[in-house]
C-alpha cells in the first residue's frame, strides 16, 4: 500500500492529507515504542513522537502561494492537535491563532497536494472543494 500511495501522489493524483494522512506521507514515523517505521516516502521528512500535544486549537490558514485548494492570500479556517511532529511541516500556508500573535509555517502544497497537520472542512470554503474536484477531473482525463 505504501508503494501504491507513493506512486499515485508522485504521479500527480490530487491528494489532501491531513494530520495522520500527512504523517503517512513521510519517509518514516517513530512509533510510541520508540521504533522507526517506514511510511509512504512521498515527503522528505521524518515524523517523531513528542511528550505533549502540540499546537492545539483553532487556526486561520493563509496560503503563501497558489495551490490545490487556495490562491495566494486566501484563507481556510482549521484546527490542529497532535502528539507527533515533523522534521518538515511545510511552508505552503501560515497558520495563525485567533486573538494572538502566534503563527507558524505549515502544509506542503502544490497544484495537486495539500499535506499538513491542520484539519479543515470543505464546507467552510466551498471554492476549495470545487478546486479539489476540478483537479481530480483533470487527473482522470489525463489518464484516459
PDB file of C-alpha atoms in Angstrom:
ATOM      1  CA  UNK A   1       0.000   0.000   0.000  1.00  0.00           C
ATOM      2  CA  UNK A   2       2.827   2.438   0.824  1.00  0.00           C
ATOM      3  CA  UNK A   3       4.295   1.945  -2.656  1.00  0.00           C
ATOM      4  CA  UNK A   4       0.901   2.430  -4.312  1.00  0.00           C
ATOM      5  CA  UNK A   5       0.271   5.669  -2.393  1.00  0.00           C
ATOM      6  CA  UNK A   6       3.748   6.963  -3.231  1.00  0.00           C
ATOM      7  CA  UNK A   7       3.301   6.144  -6.925  1.00  0.00           C
ATOM      8  CA  UNK A   8      -0.146   7.779  -7.050  1.00  0.00           C
ATOM      9  CA  UNK A   9       0.825  11.009  -5.275  1.00  0.00           C
ATOM     10  CA  UNK A  10       4.163  11.429  -7.072  1.00  0.00           C
ATOM     11  CA  UNK A  11       2.336  10.583 -10.313  1.00  0.00           C
ATOM     12  CA  UNK A  12       0.086  13.611  -9.876  1.00  0.00           C
ATOM     13  CA  UNK A  13      -3.068  12.232  -8.270  1.00  0.00           C
ATOM     14  CA  UNK A  14      -4.630  15.090  -6.281  1.00  0.00           C
ATOM     15  CA  UNK A  15      -4.152  14.457  -2.575  1.00  0.00           C
ATOM     16  CA  UNK A  16      -5.459  16.023   0.611  1.00  0.00           C
ATOM     17  CA  UNK A  17      -3.587  14.525   3.575  1.00  0.00           C
ATOM     18  CA  UNK A  18      -4.425  15.988   6.969  1.00  0.00           C
ATOM     19  CA  UNK A  19      -2.704  15.073  10.230  1.00  0.00           C
ATOM     20  CA  UNK A  20      -2.451  11.241  10.184  1.00  0.00           C
ATOM     21  CA  UNK A  21      -2.539  11.201   6.384  1.00  0.00           C
ATOM     22  CA  UNK A  22       0.232  13.789   6.392  1.00  0.00           C
ATOM     23  CA  UNK A  23       2.300  11.583   8.703  1.00  0.00           C
ATOM     24  CA  UNK A  24       1.707   8.617   6.396  1.00  0.00           C
ATOM     25  CA  UNK A  25       3.321  10.546   3.516  1.00  0.00           C
ATOM     26  CA  UNK A  26       6.599  10.873   5.476  1.00  0.00           C
ATOM     27  CA  UNK A  27       9.695   8.728   4.892  1.00  0.00           C
ATOM     28  CA  UNK A  28       9.369   7.227   8.356  1.00  0.00           C
ATOM     29  CA  UNK A  29       7.493   7.652  11.599  1.00  0.00           C
ATOM     30  CA  UNK A  30       8.583   6.975  15.140  1.00  0.00           C
ATOM     31  CA  UNK A  31       6.066   4.822  16.984  1.00  0.00           C
ATOM     32  CA  UNK A  32       5.078   5.240  20.611  1.00  0.00           C
ATOM     33  CA  UNK A  33       7.500   2.337  21.234  1.00  0.00           C
ATOM     34  CA  UNK A  34      10.425   4.491  20.025  1.00  0.00           C
ATOM     35  CA  UNK A  35      10.988   2.365  16.899  1.00  0.00           C
ATOM     36  CA  UNK A  36      11.074   3.933  13.436  1.00  0.00           C
ATOM     37  CA  UNK A  37       8.616   2.573  10.857  1.00  0.00           C
ATOM     38  CA  UNK A  38       8.617   3.127   7.088  1.00  0.00           C
ATOM     39  CA  UNK A  39       5.840   5.253   5.657  1.00  0.00           C
ATOM     40  CA  UNK A  40       4.906   6.088   2.032  1.00  0.00           C
ATOM     41  CA  UNK A  41       8.079   8.150   1.425  1.00  0.00           C
ATOM     42  CA  UNK A  42       6.359  10.929  -0.521  1.00  0.00           C
ATOM     43  CA  UNK A  43       7.802  13.764   1.594  1.00  0.00           C
ATOM     44  CA  UNK A  44      11.456  14.076   2.524  1.00  0.00           C
ATOM     45  CA  UNK A  45      10.714  14.244   6.234  1.00  0.00           C
ATOM     46  CA  UNK A  46      10.584  12.089   9.339  1.00  0.00           C
ATOM     47  CA  UNK A  47       7.755  12.072  11.888  1.00  0.00           C
ATOM     48  CA  UNK A  48       8.599  11.723  15.566  1.00  0.00           C
ATOM     49  CA  UNK A  49       6.652  11.476  18.818  1.00  0.00           C
ATOM     50  CA  UNK A  50       6.620  14.346  21.293  1.00  0.00           C
ATOM     51  CA  UNK A  51       5.907  14.374  25.019  1.00  0.00           C
ATOM     52  CA  UNK A  52       2.788  16.538  24.788  1.00  0.00           C
ATOM     53  CA  UNK A  53       0.046  17.688  22.471  1.00  0.00           C
ATOM     54  CA  UNK A  54       1.290  20.318  20.050  1.00  0.00           C
ATOM     55  CA  UNK A  55      -0.391  23.391  18.606  1.00  0.00           C
ATOM     56  CA  UNK A  56      -3.825  22.569  19.982  1.00  0.00           C
ATOM     57  CA  UNK A  57      -6.766  24.668  18.795  1.00  0.00           C
ATOM     58  CA  UNK A  58      -8.282  26.730  16.037  1.00  0.00           C
ATOM     59  CA  UNK A  59      -6.200  28.460  13.375  1.00  0.00           C
ATOM     60  CA  UNK A  60      -6.650  30.513  10.247  1.00  0.00           C
ATOM     61  CA  UNK A  61      -4.539  29.206   7.373  1.00  0.00           C
ATOM     62  CA  UNK A  62      -3.348  31.749   4.798  1.00  0.00           C
ATOM     63  CA  UNK A  63      -1.984  30.424   1.508  1.00  0.00           C
ATOM     64  CA  UNK A  64       1.517  31.639   0.711  1.00  0.00           C
ATOM     65  CA  UNK A  65       1.145  30.709  -2.978  1.00  0.00           C
ATOM     66  CA  UNK A  66      -1.456  29.248  -5.312  1.00  0.00           C
ATOM     67  CA  UNK A  67      -2.071  25.587  -4.527  1.00  0.00           C
ATOM     68  CA  UNK A  68      -4.559  22.728  -4.870  1.00  0.00           C
ATOM     69  CA  UNK A  69      -7.146  24.377  -2.603  1.00  0.00           C
ATOM     70  CA  UNK A  70      -6.444  28.119  -2.473  1.00  0.00           C
ATOM     71  CA  UNK A  71      -4.977  31.040  -4.317  1.00  0.00           C
ATOM     72  CA  UNK A  72      -2.204  33.061  -2.657  1.00  0.00           C
ATOM     73  CA  UNK A  73      -3.632  35.130   0.196  1.00  0.00           C
ATOM     74  CA  UNK A  74      -6.849  33.120   0.552  1.00  0.00           C
ATOM     75  CA  UNK A  75      -7.670  31.567   3.904  1.00  0.00           C
ATOM     76  CA  UNK A  76      -9.061  28.334   5.325  1.00  0.00           C
ATOM     77  CA  UNK A  77     -10.314  28.006   8.892  1.00  0.00           C
ATOM     78  CA  UNK A  78      -8.902  24.940  10.585  1.00  0.00           C
ATOM     79  CA  UNK A  79      -7.633  23.331  13.751  1.00  0.00           C
ATOM     80  CA  UNK A  80      -4.581  21.401  14.894  1.00  0.00           C
ATOM     81  CA  UNK A  81      -3.831  18.898  17.626  1.00  0.00           C
ATOM     82  CA  UNK A  82      -1.179  16.202  17.508  1.00  0.00           C
ATOM     83  CA  UNK A  83       1.352  14.304  19.581  1.00  0.00           C
ATOM     84  CA  UNK A  84       3.731  13.822  16.660  1.00  0.00           C
ATOM     85  CA  UNK A  85       5.902  16.398  14.931  1.00  0.00           C
ATOM     86  CA  UNK A  86       7.630  16.548  11.558  1.00  0.00           C
ATOM     87  CA  UNK A  87      11.173  17.429  10.567  1.00  0.00           C
ATOM     88  CA  UNK A  88       9.491  19.380   7.721  1.00  0.00           C
ATOM     89  CA  UNK A  89       5.936  20.593   8.408  1.00  0.00           C
ATOM     90  CA  UNK A  90       5.830  22.513   5.112  1.00  0.00           C
ATOM     91  CA  UNK A  91       5.549  26.198   4.287  1.00  0.00           C
ATOM     92  CA  UNK A  92       2.625  26.493   1.850  1.00  0.00           C
ATOM     93  CA  UNK A  93       0.419  28.178   4.453  1.00  0.00           C
ATOM     94  CA  UNK A  94       0.897  30.334   7.518  1.00  0.00           C
ATOM     95  CA  UNK A  95      -1.234  29.249  10.489  1.00  0.00           C
ATOM     96  CA  UNK A  96      -2.348  31.991  12.856  1.00  0.00           C
ATOM     97  CA  UNK A  97      -4.022  31.540  16.226  1.00  0.00           C
ATOM     98  CA  UNK A  98      -7.104  33.744  16.721  1.00  0.00           C
ATOM     99  CA  UNK A  99      -6.708  36.711  19.042  1.00  0.00           C
ATOM    100  CA  UNK A 100      -2.965  36.094  19.269  1.00  0.00           C
ATOM    101  CA  UNK A 101       0.309  36.952  17.553  1.00  0.00           C
ATOM    102  CA  UNK A 102       1.246  33.265  17.413  1.00  0.00           C
ATOM    103  CA  UNK A 103       1.877  31.943  13.903  1.00  0.00           C
ATOM    104  CA  UNK A 104       3.903  29.257  12.088  1.00  0.00           C
ATOM    105  CA  UNK A 105       4.584  27.839   8.656  1.00  0.00           C
ATOM    106  CA  UNK A 106       2.767  24.647   7.763  1.00  0.00           C
ATOM    107  CA  UNK A 107       1.477  22.392   4.980  1.00  0.00           C
ATOM    108  CA  UNK A 108       3.213  21.029   1.908  1.00  0.00           C
ATOM    109  CA  UNK A 109       1.390  22.363  -1.145  1.00  0.00           C
ATOM    110  CA  UNK A 110       1.458  22.169  -4.890  1.00  0.00           C
ATOM    111  CA  UNK A 111      -1.102  22.282  -7.683  1.00  0.00           C
ATOM    112  CA  UNK A 112      -2.122  18.764  -6.621  1.00  0.00           C
ATOM    113  CA  UNK A 113      -1.186  18.472  -2.950  1.00  0.00           C
ATOM    114  CA  UNK A 114      -2.307  19.637   0.482  1.00  0.00           C
ATOM    115  CA  UNK A 115      -0.355  17.739   3.151  1.00  0.00           C
ATOM    116  CA  UNK A 116      -0.067  19.052   6.687  1.00  0.00           C
ATOM    117  CA  UNK A 117      -1.186  18.824  10.287  1.00  0.00           C
ATOM    118  CA  UNK A 118      -4.094  21.305  10.077  1.00  0.00           C
ATOM    119  CA  UNK A 119      -7.582  19.867   9.652  1.00  0.00           C
ATOM    120  CA  UNK A 120     -10.181  21.867   7.725  1.00  0.00           C
ATOM    121  CA  UNK A 121     -13.699  21.240   6.471  1.00  0.00           C
ATOM    122  CA  UNK A 122     -14.579  21.722   2.817  1.00  0.00           C
ATOM    123  CA  UNK A 123     -17.948  23.215   3.816  1.00  0.00           C
ATOM    124  CA  UNK A 124     -16.065  26.159   5.345  1.00  0.00           C
ATOM    125  CA  UNK A 125     -14.662  27.056   1.885  1.00  0.00           C
ATOM    126  CA  UNK A 126     -16.750  25.554  -0.942  1.00  0.00           C
ATOM    127  CA  UNK A 127     -14.337  27.018  -3.503  1.00  0.00           C
ATOM    128  CA  UNK A 128     -11.594  24.769  -2.093  1.00  0.00           C
ATOM    129  CA  UNK A 129     -13.864  21.763  -2.648  1.00  0.00           C
ATOM    130  CA  UNK A 130     -14.551  22.880  -6.232  1.00  0.00           C
ATOM    131  CA  UNK A 131     -10.823  23.276  -6.902  1.00  0.00           C
ATOM    132  CA  UNK A 132     -10.057  19.837  -5.486  1.00  0.00           C
ATOM    133  CA  UNK A 133     -12.837  18.260  -7.551  1.00  0.00           C
ATOM    134  CA  UNK A 134     -11.657  20.033 -10.703  1.00  0.00           C
ATOM    135  CA  UNK A 135      -8.103  18.773 -10.119  1.00  0.00           C
ATOM    136  CA  UNK A 136      -9.463  15.230  -9.747  1.00  0.00           C
ATOM    137  CA  UNK A 137     -11.390  15.530 -13.014  1.00  0.00           C
ATOM    138  CA  UNK A 138      -8.293  16.833 -14.828  1.00  0.00           C
ATOM    139  CA  UNK A 139      -6.248  13.951 -13.428  1.00  0.00           C
ATOM    140  CA  UNK A 140      -8.821  11.398 -14.581  1.00  0.00           C
ATOM    141  CA  UNK A 141      -8.860  12.965 -18.050  1.00  0.00           C
ATOM    142  CA  UNK A 142      -5.053  12.791 -18.218  1.00  0.00           C
ATOM    143  CA  UNK A 143      -5.235   9.047 -17.553  1.00  0.00           C
ATOM    144  CA  UNK A 144      -7.588   8.444 -20.471  1.00  0.00           C
TER     145      UNK A 144
END
